[in-house]
Amino acid sequence: MELNVAVTVRIMPEGVDTDMDKIRKGVEKIVKGFGRVNSSEIKPIAFGLNSLEVVFLLDDKKGGMDKIDEMVRKIPGVSETDVLGITRI
């Protein structure tokens, strides 16, 4: 599998009490079938709310970002996801 696309995604939790590490672990499990997680970072937003920014490395021929997005949104505690950038590497 040639990983030649980097996709940066912001994952927002349902609230300030959401366990971001559980979300991170769920994301890592989902991505294994499509590529791999290159990096992930919990970033403060405001008033104790954090987001999880994840960089996925994917094979552009295999695709899968729509499926990954759909599956990530089903992780308990996830409110929404936003694609921040897509870059060929």
Short mmCIF file of N, CA and C in Angstrom, two decimals, residues 25-77:
data_model
loop_
_atom_site.label_atom_id
_atom_site.label_comp_id
_atom_site.label_asym_id
_atom_site.label_seq_id
_atom_site.Cartn_x
_atom_site.Cartn_y
_atom_site.Cartn_z
N LYS A 25 -8.04 6.53 20.38
CA LYS A 25 -7.88 5.08 20.20
C LYS A 25 -8.88 4.54 19.19
N GLY A 26 -10.10 5.05 19.22
CA GLY A 26 -11.11 4.63 18.26
C GLY A 26 -10.73 5.00 16.84
N VAL A 27 -10.18 6.20 16.67
CA VAL A 27 -9.74 6.67 15.35
C VAL A 27 -8.61 5.78 14.84
N GLU A 28 -7.65 5.46 15.69
CA GLU A 28 -6.52 4.63 15.28
C GLU A 28 -6.98 3.25 14.80
N LYS A 29 -7.98 2.67 15.47
CA LYS A 29 -8.52 1.37 15.05
C LYS A 29 -9.18 1.46 13.68
N ILE A 30 -9.94 2.52 13.46
CA ILE A 30 -10.67 2.69 12.20
C ILE A 30 -9.71 2.84 11.03
N VAL A 31 -8.67 3.63 11.20
CA VAL A 31 -7.77 3.97 10.09
C VAL A 31 -6.92 2.79 9.64
N LYS A 32 -6.69 1.81 10.49
CA LYS A 32 -5.82 0.67 10.14
C LYS A 32 -6.19 0.02 8.82
N GLY A 33 -7.46 -0.03 8.48
CA GLY A 33 -7.88 -0.66 7.24
C GLY A 33 -7.66 0.18 5.99
N PHE A 34 -7.31 1.46 6.18
CA PHE A 34 -7.20 2.40 5.06
C PHE A 34 -5.80 3.00 4.91
N GLY A 35 -5.04 3.00 5.98
CA GLY A 35 -3.72 3.64 5.98
C GLY A 35 -3.21 3.64 7.40
N ARG A 36 -2.73 4.80 7.85
CA ARG A 36 -2.27 4.89 9.24
C ARG A 36 -2.38 6.32 9.74
N VAL A 37 -2.38 6.45 11.06
CA VAL A 37 -2.35 7.77 11.70
C VAL A 37 -0.90 8.20 11.76
N ASN A 38 -0.59 9.34 11.17
CA ASN A 38 0.76 9.88 11.20
C ASN A 38 1.01 10.64 12.50
N SER A 39 0.02 11.43 12.92
CA SER A 39 0.13 12.17 14.17
C SER A 39 -1.26 12.51 14.68
N SER A 40 -1.34 12.75 15.98
CA SER A 40 -2.59 13.22 16.58
C SER A 40 -2.23 14.10 17.76
N GLU A 41 -3.02 15.16 17.92
CA GLU A 41 -2.73 16.13 18.97
C GLU A 41 -4.03 16.68 19.52
N ILE A 42 -4.13 16.74 20.85
CA ILE A 42 -5.28 17.35 21.49
C ILE A 42 -4.98 18.84 21.61
N LYS A 43 -5.90 19.67 21.06
CA LYS A 43 -5.70 21.12 21.05
C LYS A 43 -6.84 21.81 21.78
N PRO A 44 -6.50 22.79 22.64
CA PRO A 44 -7.55 23.54 23.34
C PRO A 44 -8.31 24.45 22.37
N ILE A 45 -9.63 24.52 22.55
CA ILE A 45 -10.47 25.41 21.75
C ILE A 45 -10.87 26.62 22.59
N ALA A 46 -11.72 26.41 23.60
CA ALA A 46 -12.13 27.48 24.50
C ALA A 46 -12.90 26.90 25.68
N PHE A 47 -12.81 27.55 26.83
CA PHE A 47 -13.60 27.20 28.01
C PHE A 47 -13.51 25.72 28.37
N GLY A 48 -12.31 25.15 28.27
CA GLY A 48 -12.09 23.76 28.64
C GLY A 48 -12.40 22.75 27.55
N LEU A 49 -12.90 23.21 26.41
CA LEU A 49 -13.21 22.31 25.29
C LEU A 49 -11.96 22.09 24.45
N ASN A 50 -11.70 20.84 24.13
CA ASN A 50 -10.54 20.48 23.31
C ASN A 50 -11.01 19.82 22.02
N SER A 51 -10.16 19.87 21.01
CA SER A 51 -10.40 19.12 19.78
C SER A 51 -9.24 18.16 19.59
N LEU A 52 -9.44 17.19 18.72
CA LEU A 52 -8.39 16.25 18.38
C LEU A 52 -8.05 16.47 16.91
N GLU A 53 -6.81 16.88 16.62
CA GLU A 53 -6.37 17.03 15.23
C GLU A 53 -5.54 15.82 14.87
N VAL A 54 -5.95 15.16 13.80
CA VAL A 54 -5.31 13.92 13.38
C VAL A 54 -4.85 14.06 11.93
N VAL A 55 -3.63 13.58 11.65
CA VAL A 55 -3.14 13.52 10.28
C VAL A 55 -3.12 12.05 9.88
N PHE A 56 -3.93 11.71 8.87
CA PHE A 56 -3.99 10.36 8.32
C PHE A 56 -3.11 10.29 7.10
N LEU A 57 -2.42 9.18 6.89
CA LEU A 57 -1.72 8.90 5.65
C LEU A 57 -2.49 7.80 4.94
N LEU A 58 -2.91 8.10 3.70
CA LEU A 58 -3.77 7.19 2.94
C LEU A 58 -3.22 6.96 1.55
N ASP A 59 -3.68 5.90 0.92
CA ASP A 59 -3.38 5.60 -0.48
C ASP A 59 -4.49 6.23 -1.32
N ASP A 60 -4.14 7.19 -2.20
CA ASP A 60 -5.18 7.88 -2.96
C ASP A 60 -5.93 6.95 -3.91
N LYS A 61 -5.29 5.87 -4.35
CA LYS A 61 -5.97 4.91 -5.22
C LYS A 61 -7.01 4.11 -4.45
N LYS A 62 -6.73 3.87 -3.19
CA LYS A 62 -7.65 3.10 -2.35
C LYS A 62 -8.78 3.98 -1.82
N GLY A 63 -8.49 5.29 -1.67
CA GLY A 63 -9.51 6.21 -1.16
C GLY A 63 -9.86 5.89 0.27
N GLY A 64 -11.10 6.19 0.64
CA GLY A 64 -11.56 5.81 1.96
C GLY A 64 -11.84 6.95 2.91
N MET A 65 -11.52 8.20 2.55
CA MET A 65 -11.71 9.29 3.50
C MET A 65 -13.18 9.46 3.87
N ASP A 66 -14.08 9.30 2.91
CA ASP A 66 -15.51 9.41 3.23
C ASP A 66 -15.94 8.33 4.21
N LYS A 67 -15.45 7.12 4.01
CA LYS A 67 -15.79 6.01 4.90
C LYS A 67 -15.18 6.23 6.29
N ILE A 68 -13.94 6.71 6.33
CA ILE A 68 -13.29 7.00 7.62
C ILE A 68 -14.10 8.05 8.37
N ASP A 69 -14.48 9.13 7.67
CA ASP A 69 -15.26 10.21 8.28
C ASP A 69 -16.57 9.67 8.86
N GLU A 70 -17.25 8.85 8.09
CA GLU A 70 -18.52 8.27 8.53
C GLU A 70 -18.32 7.42 9.79
N MET A 71 -17.27 6.62 9.81
CA MET A 71 -17.00 5.74 10.95
C MET A 71 -16.56 6.53 12.19
N VAL A 72 -15.75 7.58 11.99
CA VAL A 72 -15.28 8.40 13.12
C VAL A 72 -16.47 9.09 13.78
N ARG A 73 -17.42 9.56 12.99
CA ARG A 73 -18.60 10.24 13.55
C ARG A 73 -19.44 9.31 14.42
N LYS A 74 -19.28 8.00 14.27
CA LYS A 74 -20.03 7.02 15.06
C LYS A 74 -19.34 6.68 16.38
N ILE A 75 -18.11 7.17 16.59
CA ILE A 75 -17.40 6.92 17.85
C ILE A 75 -18.15 7.66 18.96
N PRO A 76 -18.45 6.98 20.07
CA PRO A 76 -19.13 7.66 21.18
C PRO A 76 -18.33 8.88 21.64
N GLY A 77 -19.02 10.01 21.77
CA GLY A 77 -18.39 11.24 22.23
C GLY A 77 -18.00 12.19 21.12
#
